[in-house]
PDB file of C-alpha atoms in Angstrom:
ATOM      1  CA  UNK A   1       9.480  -6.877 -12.400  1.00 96.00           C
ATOM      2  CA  UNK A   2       7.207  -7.083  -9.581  1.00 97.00           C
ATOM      3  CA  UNK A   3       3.506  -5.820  -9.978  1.00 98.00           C
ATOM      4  CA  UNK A   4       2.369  -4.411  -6.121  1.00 98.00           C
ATOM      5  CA  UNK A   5      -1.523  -3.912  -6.426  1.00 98.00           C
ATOM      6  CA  UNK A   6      -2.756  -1.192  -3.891  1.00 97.00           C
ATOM      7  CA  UNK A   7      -5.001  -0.632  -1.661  1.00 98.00           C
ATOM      8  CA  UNK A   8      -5.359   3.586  -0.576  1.00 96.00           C
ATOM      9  CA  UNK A   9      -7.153   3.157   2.309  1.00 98.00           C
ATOM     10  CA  UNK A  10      -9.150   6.520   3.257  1.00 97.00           C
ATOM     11  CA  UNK A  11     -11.846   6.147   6.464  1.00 96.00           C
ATOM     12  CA  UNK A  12     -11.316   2.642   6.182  1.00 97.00           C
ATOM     13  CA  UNK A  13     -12.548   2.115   3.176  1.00 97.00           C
ATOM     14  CA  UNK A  14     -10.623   1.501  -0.358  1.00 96.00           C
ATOM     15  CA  UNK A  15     -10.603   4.121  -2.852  1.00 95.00           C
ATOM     16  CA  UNK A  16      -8.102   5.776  -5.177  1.00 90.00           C
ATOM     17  CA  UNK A  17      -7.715   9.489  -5.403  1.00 89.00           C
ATOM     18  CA  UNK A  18      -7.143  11.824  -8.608  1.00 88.00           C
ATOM     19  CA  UNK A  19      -3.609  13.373  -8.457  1.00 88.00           C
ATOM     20  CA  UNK A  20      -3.419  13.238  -4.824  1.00 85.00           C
ATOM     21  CA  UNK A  21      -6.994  15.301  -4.643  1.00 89.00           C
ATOM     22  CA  UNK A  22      -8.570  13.854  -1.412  1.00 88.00           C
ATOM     23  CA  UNK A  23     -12.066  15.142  -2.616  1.00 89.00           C
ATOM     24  CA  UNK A  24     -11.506  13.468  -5.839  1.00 86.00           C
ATOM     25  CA  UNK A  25     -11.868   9.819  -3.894  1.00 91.00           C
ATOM     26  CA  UNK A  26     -13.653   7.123  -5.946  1.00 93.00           C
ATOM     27  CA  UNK A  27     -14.684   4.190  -3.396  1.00 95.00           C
ATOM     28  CA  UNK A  28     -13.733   0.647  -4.380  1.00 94.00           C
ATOM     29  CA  UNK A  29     -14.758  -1.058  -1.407  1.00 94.00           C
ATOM     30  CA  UNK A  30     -15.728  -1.094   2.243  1.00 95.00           C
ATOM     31  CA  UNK A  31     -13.736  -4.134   3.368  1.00 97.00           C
ATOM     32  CA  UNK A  32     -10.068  -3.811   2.667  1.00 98.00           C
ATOM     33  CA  UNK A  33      -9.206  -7.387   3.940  1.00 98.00           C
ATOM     34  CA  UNK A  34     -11.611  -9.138   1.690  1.00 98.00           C
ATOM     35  CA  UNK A  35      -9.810  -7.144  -1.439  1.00 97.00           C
ATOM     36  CA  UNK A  36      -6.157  -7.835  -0.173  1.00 98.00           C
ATOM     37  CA  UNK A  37      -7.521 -11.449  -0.096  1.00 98.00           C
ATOM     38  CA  UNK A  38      -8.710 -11.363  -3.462  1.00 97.00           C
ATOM     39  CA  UNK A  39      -5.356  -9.730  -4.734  1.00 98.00           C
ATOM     40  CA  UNK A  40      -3.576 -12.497  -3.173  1.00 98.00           C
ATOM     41  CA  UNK A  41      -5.975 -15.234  -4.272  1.00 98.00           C
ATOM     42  CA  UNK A  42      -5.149 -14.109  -7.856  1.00 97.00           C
ATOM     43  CA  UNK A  43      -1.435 -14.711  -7.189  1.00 97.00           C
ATOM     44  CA  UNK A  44       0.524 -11.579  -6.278  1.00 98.00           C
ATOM     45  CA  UNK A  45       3.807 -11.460  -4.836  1.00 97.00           C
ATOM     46  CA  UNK A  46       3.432  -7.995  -2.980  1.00 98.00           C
ATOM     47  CA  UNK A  47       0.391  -5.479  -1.560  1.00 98.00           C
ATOM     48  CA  UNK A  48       1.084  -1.879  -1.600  1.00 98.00           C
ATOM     49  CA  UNK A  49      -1.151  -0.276   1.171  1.00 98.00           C
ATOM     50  CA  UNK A  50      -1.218   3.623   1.696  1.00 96.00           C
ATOM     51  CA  UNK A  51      -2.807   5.151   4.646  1.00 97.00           C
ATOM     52  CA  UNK A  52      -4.237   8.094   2.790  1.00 95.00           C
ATOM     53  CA  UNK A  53      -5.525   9.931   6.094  1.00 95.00           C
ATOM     54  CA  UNK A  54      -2.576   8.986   8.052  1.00 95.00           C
ATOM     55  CA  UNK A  55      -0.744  10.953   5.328  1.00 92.00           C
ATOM     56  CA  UNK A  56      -2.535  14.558   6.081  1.00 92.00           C
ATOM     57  CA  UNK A  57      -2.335  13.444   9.761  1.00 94.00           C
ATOM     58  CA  UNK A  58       1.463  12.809   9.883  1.00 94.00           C
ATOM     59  CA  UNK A  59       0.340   9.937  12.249  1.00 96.00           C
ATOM     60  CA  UNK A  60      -1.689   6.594  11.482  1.00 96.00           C
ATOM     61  CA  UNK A  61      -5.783   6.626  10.995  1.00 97.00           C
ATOM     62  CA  UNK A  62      -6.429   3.722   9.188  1.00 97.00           C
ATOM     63  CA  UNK A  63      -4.330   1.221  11.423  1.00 97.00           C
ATOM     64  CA  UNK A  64      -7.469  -0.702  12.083  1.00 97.00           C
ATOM     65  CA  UNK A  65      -8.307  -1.297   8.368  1.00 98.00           C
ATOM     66  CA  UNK A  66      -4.441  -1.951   8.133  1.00 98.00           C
ATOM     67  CA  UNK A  67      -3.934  -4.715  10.906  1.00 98.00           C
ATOM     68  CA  UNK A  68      -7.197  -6.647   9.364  1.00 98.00           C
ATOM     69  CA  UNK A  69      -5.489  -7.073   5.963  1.00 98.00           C
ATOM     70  CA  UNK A  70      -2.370  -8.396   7.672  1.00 98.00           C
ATOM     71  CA  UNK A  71      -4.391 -10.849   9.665  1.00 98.00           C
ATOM     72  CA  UNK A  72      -5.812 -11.963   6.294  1.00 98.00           C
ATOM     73  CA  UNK A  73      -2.677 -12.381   4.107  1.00 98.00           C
ATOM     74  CA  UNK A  74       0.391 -14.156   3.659  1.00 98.00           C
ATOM     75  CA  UNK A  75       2.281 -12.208   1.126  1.00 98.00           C
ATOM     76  CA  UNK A  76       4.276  -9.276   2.348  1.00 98.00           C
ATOM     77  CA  UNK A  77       3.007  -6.101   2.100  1.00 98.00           C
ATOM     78  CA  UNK A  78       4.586  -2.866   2.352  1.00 98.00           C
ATOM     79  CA  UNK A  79       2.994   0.409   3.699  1.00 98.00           C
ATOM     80  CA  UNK A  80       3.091   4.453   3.279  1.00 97.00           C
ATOM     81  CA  UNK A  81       1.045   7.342   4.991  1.00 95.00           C
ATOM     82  CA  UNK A  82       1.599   8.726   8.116  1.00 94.00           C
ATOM     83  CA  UNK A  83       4.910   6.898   9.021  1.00 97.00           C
ATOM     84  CA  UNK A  84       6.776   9.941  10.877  1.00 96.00           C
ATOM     85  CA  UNK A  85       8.750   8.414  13.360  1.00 97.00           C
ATOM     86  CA  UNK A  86      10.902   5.399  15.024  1.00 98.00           C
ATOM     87  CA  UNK A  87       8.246   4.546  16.997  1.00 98.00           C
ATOM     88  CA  UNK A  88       5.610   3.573  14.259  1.00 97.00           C
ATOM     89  CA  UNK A  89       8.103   2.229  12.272  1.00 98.00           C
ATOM     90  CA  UNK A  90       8.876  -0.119  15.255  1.00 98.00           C
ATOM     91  CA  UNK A  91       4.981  -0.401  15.791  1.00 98.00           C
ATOM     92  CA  UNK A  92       4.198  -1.386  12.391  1.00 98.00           C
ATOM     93  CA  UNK A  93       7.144  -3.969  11.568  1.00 98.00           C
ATOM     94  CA  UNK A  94       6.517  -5.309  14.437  1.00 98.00           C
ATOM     95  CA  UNK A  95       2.689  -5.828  13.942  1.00 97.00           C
ATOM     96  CA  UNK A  96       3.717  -8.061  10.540  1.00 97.00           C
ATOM     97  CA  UNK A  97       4.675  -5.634   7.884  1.00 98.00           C
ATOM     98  CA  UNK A  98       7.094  -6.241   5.366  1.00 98.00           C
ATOM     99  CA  UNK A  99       8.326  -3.106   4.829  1.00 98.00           C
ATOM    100  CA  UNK A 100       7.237   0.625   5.660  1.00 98.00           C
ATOM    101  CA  UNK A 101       7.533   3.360   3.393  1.00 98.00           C
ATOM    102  CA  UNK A 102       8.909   6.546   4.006  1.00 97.00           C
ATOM    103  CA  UNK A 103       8.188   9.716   2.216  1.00 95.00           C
ATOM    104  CA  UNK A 104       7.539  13.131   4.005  1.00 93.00           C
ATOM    105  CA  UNK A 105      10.265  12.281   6.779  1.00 96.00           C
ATOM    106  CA  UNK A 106      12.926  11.720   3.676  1.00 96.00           C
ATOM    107  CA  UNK A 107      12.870  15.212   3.097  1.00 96.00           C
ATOM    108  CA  UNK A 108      12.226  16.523   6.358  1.00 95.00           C
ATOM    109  CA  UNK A 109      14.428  14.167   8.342  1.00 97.00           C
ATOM    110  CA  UNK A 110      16.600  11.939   6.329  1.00 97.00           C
ATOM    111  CA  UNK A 111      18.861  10.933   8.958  1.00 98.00           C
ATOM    112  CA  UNK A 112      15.889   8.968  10.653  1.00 98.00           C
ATOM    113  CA  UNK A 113      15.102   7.268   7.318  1.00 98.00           C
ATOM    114  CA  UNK A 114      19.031   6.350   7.909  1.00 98.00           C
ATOM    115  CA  UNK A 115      18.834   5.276  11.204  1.00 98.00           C
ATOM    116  CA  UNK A 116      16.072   3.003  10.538  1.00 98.00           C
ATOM    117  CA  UNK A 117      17.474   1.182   7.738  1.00 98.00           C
ATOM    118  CA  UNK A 118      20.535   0.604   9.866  1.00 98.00           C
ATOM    119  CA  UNK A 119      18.190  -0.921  12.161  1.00 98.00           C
ATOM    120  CA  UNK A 120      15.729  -3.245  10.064  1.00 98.00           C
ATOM    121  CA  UNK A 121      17.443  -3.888   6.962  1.00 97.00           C
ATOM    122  CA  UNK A 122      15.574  -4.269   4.126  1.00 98.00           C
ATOM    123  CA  UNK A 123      12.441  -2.934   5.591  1.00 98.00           C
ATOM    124  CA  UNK A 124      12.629   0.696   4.977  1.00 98.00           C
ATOM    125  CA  UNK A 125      11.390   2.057   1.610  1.00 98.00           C
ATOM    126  CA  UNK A 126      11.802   5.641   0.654  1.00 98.00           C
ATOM    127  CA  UNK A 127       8.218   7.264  -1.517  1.00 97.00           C
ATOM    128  CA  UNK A 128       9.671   9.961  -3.608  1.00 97.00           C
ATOM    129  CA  UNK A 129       5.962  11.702  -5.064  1.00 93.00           C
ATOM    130  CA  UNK A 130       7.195  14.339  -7.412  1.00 94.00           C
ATOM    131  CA  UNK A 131       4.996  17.301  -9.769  1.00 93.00           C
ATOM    132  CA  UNK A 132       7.347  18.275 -12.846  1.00 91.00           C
ATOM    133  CA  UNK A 133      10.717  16.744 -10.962  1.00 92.00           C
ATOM    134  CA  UNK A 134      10.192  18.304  -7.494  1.00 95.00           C
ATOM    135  CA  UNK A 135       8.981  16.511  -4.527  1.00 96.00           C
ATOM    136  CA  UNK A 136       6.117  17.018  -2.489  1.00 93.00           C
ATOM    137  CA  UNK A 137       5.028  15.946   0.890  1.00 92.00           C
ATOM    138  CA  UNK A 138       2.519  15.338   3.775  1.00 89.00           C
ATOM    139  CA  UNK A 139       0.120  14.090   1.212  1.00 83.00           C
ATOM    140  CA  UNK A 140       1.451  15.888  -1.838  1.00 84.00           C
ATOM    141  CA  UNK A 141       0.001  19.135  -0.115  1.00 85.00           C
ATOM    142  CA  UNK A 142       3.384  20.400   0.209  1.00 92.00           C
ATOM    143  CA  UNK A 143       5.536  21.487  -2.108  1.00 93.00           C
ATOM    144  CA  UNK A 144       9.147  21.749  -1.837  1.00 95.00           C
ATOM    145  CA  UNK A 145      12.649  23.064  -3.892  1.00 96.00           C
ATOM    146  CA  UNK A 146      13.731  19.064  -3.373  1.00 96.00           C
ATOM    147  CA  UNK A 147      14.290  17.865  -6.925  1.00 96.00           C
ATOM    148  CA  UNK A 148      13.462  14.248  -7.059  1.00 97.00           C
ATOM    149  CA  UNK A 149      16.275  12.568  -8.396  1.00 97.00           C
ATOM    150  CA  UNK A 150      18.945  14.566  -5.688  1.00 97.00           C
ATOM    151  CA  UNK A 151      16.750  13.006  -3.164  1.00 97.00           C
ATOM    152  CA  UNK A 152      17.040   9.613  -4.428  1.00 98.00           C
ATOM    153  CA  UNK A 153      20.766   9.999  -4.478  1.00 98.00           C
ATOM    154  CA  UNK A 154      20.959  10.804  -0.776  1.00 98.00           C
ATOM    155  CA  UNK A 155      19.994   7.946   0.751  1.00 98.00           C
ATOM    156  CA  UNK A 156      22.145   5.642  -1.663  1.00 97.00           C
ATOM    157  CA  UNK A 157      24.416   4.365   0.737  1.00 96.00           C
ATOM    158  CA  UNK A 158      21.607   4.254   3.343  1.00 97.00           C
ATOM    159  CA  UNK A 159      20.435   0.301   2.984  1.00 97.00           C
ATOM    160  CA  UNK A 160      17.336   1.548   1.531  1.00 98.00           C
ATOM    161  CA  UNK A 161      15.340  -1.245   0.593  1.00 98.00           C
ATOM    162  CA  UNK A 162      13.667   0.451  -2.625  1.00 98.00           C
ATOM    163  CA  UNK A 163      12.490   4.098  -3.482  1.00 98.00           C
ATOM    164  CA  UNK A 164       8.658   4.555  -4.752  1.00 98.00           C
ATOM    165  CA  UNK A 165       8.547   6.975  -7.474  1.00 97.00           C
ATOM    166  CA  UNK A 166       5.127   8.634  -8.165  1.00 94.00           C
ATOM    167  CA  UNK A 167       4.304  11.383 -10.815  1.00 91.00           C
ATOM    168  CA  UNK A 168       1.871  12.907  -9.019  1.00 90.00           C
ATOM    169  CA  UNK A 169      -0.076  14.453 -11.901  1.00 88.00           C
ATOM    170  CA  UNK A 170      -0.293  10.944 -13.519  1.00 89.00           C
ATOM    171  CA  UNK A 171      -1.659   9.386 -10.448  1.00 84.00           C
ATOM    172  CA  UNK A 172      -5.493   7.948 -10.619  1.00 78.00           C
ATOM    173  CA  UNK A 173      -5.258   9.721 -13.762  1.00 79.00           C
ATOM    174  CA  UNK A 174      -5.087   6.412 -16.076  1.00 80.00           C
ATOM    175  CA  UNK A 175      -2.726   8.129 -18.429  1.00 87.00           C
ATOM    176  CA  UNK A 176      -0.185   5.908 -18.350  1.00 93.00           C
ATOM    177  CA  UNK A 177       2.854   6.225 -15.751  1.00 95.00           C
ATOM    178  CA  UNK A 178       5.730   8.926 -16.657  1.00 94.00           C
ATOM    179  CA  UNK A 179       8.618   6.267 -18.079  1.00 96.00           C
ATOM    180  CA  UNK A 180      10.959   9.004 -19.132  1.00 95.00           C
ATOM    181  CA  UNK A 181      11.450  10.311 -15.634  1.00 95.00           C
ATOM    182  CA  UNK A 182      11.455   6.938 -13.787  1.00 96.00           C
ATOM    183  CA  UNK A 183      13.554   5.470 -15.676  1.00 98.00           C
ATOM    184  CA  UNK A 184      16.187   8.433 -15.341  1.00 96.00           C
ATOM    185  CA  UNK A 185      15.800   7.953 -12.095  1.00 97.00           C
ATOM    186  CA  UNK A 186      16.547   4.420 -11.532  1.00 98.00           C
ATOM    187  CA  UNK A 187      19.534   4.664 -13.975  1.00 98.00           C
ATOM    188  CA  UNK A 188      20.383   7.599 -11.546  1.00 97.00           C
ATOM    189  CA  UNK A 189      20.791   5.344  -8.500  1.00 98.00           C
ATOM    190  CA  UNK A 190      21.609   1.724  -7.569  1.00 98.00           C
ATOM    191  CA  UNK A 191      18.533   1.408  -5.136  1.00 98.00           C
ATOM    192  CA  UNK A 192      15.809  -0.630  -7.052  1.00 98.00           C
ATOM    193  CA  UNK A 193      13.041   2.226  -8.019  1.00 98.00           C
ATOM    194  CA  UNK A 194       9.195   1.261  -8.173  1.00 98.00           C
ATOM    195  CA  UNK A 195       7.082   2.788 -10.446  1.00 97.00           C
ATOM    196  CA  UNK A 196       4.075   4.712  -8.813  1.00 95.00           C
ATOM    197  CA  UNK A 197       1.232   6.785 -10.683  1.00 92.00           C
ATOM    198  CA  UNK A 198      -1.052   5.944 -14.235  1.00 92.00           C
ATOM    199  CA  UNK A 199       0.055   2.434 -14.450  1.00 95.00           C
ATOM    200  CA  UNK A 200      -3.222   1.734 -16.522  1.00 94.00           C
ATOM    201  CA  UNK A 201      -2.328  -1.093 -19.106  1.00 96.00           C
ATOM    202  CA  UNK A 202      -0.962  -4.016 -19.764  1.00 97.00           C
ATOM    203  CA  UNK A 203       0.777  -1.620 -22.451  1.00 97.00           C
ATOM    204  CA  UNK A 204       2.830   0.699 -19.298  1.00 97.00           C
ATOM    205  CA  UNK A 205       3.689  -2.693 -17.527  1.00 97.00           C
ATOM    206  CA  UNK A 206       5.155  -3.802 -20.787  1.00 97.00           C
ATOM    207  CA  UNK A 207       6.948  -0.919 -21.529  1.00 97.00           C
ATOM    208  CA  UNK A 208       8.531  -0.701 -17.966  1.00 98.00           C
ATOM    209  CA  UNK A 209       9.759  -3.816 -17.733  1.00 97.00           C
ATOM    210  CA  UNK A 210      10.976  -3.318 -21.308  1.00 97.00           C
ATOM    211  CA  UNK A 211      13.603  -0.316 -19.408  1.00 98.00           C
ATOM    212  CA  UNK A 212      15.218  -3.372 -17.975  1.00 97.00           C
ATOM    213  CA  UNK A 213      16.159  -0.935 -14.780  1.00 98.00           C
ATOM    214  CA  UNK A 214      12.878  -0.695 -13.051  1.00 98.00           C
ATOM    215  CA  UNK A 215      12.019  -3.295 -10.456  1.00 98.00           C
ATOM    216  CA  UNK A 216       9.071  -2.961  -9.677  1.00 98.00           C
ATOM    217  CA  UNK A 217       5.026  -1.204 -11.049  1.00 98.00           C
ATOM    218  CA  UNK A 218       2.283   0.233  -8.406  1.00 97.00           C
ATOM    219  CA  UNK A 219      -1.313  -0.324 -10.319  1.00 96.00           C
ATOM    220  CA  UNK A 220      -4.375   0.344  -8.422  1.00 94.00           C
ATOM    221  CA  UNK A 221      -7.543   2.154  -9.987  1.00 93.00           C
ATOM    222  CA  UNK A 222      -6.236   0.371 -13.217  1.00 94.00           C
ATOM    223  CA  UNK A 223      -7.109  -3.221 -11.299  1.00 96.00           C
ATOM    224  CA  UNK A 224     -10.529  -1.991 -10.008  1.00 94.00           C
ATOM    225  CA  UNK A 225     -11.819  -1.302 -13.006  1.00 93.00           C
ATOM    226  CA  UNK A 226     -10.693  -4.137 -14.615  1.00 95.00           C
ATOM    227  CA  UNK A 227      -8.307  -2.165 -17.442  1.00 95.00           C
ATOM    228  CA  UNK A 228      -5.502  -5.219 -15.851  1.00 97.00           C
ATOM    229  CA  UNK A 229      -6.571  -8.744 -15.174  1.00 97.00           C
ATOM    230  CA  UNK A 230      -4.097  -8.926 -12.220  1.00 97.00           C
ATOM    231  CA  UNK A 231      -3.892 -12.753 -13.001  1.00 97.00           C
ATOM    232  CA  UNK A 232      -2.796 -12.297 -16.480  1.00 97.00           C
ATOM    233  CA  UNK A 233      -0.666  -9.596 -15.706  1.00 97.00           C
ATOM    234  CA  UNK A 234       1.527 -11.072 -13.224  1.00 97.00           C
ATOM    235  CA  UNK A 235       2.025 -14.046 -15.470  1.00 95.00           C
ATOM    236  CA  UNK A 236       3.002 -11.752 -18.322  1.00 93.00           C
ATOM    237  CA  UNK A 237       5.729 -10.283 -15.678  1.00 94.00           C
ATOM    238  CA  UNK A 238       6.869 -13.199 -14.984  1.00 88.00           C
ATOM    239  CA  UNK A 239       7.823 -14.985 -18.299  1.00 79.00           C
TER     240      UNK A 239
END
């Protein structure tokens, strides 16, 4: 199981949200290269980035912040927020990213997310951000009828790289992630599902790789505060 720390990027600067809230921001950091750097130094595999503003926007803010973290690295790293289109998709892969992550267009406009994993294969990711089963977008200020797991289903014979499943009321919330519904939902397709959303232990990383079904954990505000020693943690995934 891979562990993808995360950077939320919000006017440049890292911070994590609670559940989503944008005035519920806790600042990390004011130099999001220097932190990818460290994440990499300490021997991850992955970086999970999410342009937070980009995500209200429906178009990229933090691209600045972005492109100096991909200048810094050499792992891939995969990115959400604000990804509406075939043109920043095309922007974006092209600028060095491993893989973008689609959320808000999966609901509004899945045959794009189609069309563009027909067209870079293995690049496209589809975020699935949920509240009690049902999906919400444009920053989880939206809230739709879409029930999570029919979602996932659509886009199975897409060449979706992976779907990203947050509970959004466990997010930031270090309450652990919600292993009931995640796992459901990655028995429920044959995509490989990460786990978004209250990853918080070495306990929840044990217990979702313990599933056997889930391929991958999200963990950010959990790694800033030091609750996982990313070092020891990805060694504990590994063996």
């Amino acid at each position: 199981m891979i562990l993808y720390p995360a950077i939320d990027l919000k006017d440049g600067q890292c911070v994590r949200l609670l559940r989503g809230e944008m005035s519920a921001a806790t600042v990390f950091g004011d130099d999001p290269a220097e932190q990818a750097a460290r994440f990499q130094a300490a021997g991850c595999d992955w970086l999970h980035l999410v342009d937070l503003n980009g995500a209200f926007a429906g178009q990229p803010v933090n691209a600045s912040a972005v492109e100096a973290i991909l200048a810094r690295i050499t792992v891939p790293a995969q990115l959400g927020g604000g990804i509406r289109d075939m043109a920043t998709i095309e922007m974006w892969l092209s600028k060095g990213l491993a893989r973008v992550i689609l959320g808000t267009v999966a609901v509004e406009n899945p045959d794009l997310v189609k069309e563009a994993a027909r067209a870079f294969p293995g690049q496209v990711a589809v975020g699935i951000d949920a509240r009690k089963g049902f999906v919400a977008t444009k920053g989880w200020a939206t809230e739709t009828e879409v029930q999570a797991t029919d979602l996932a289903r659509s886009f199975e014979d897409a060449g979706v790289a992976a779907l990203i499943y947050t509970d959004i009321d466990r997010d930031g919330a270090m309450q652990g992630p919600n292993i009931p519904a995640t796992e459901a939902l990655a028995r429920a397709v044959s995509i490989p599902v990460i786990a978004s959303g209250g990853v918080s232990s070495m306990a929840d990383l044990a217990a979702l790789k313990a599933t056997g079904v889930i391929a991958g954990a999200i963990s950010g505000r959990a790694l800033y505060d030091g609750a996982i020693d990313l070092a020891t943690a990805l060694k504990a995934l590994k063996s």
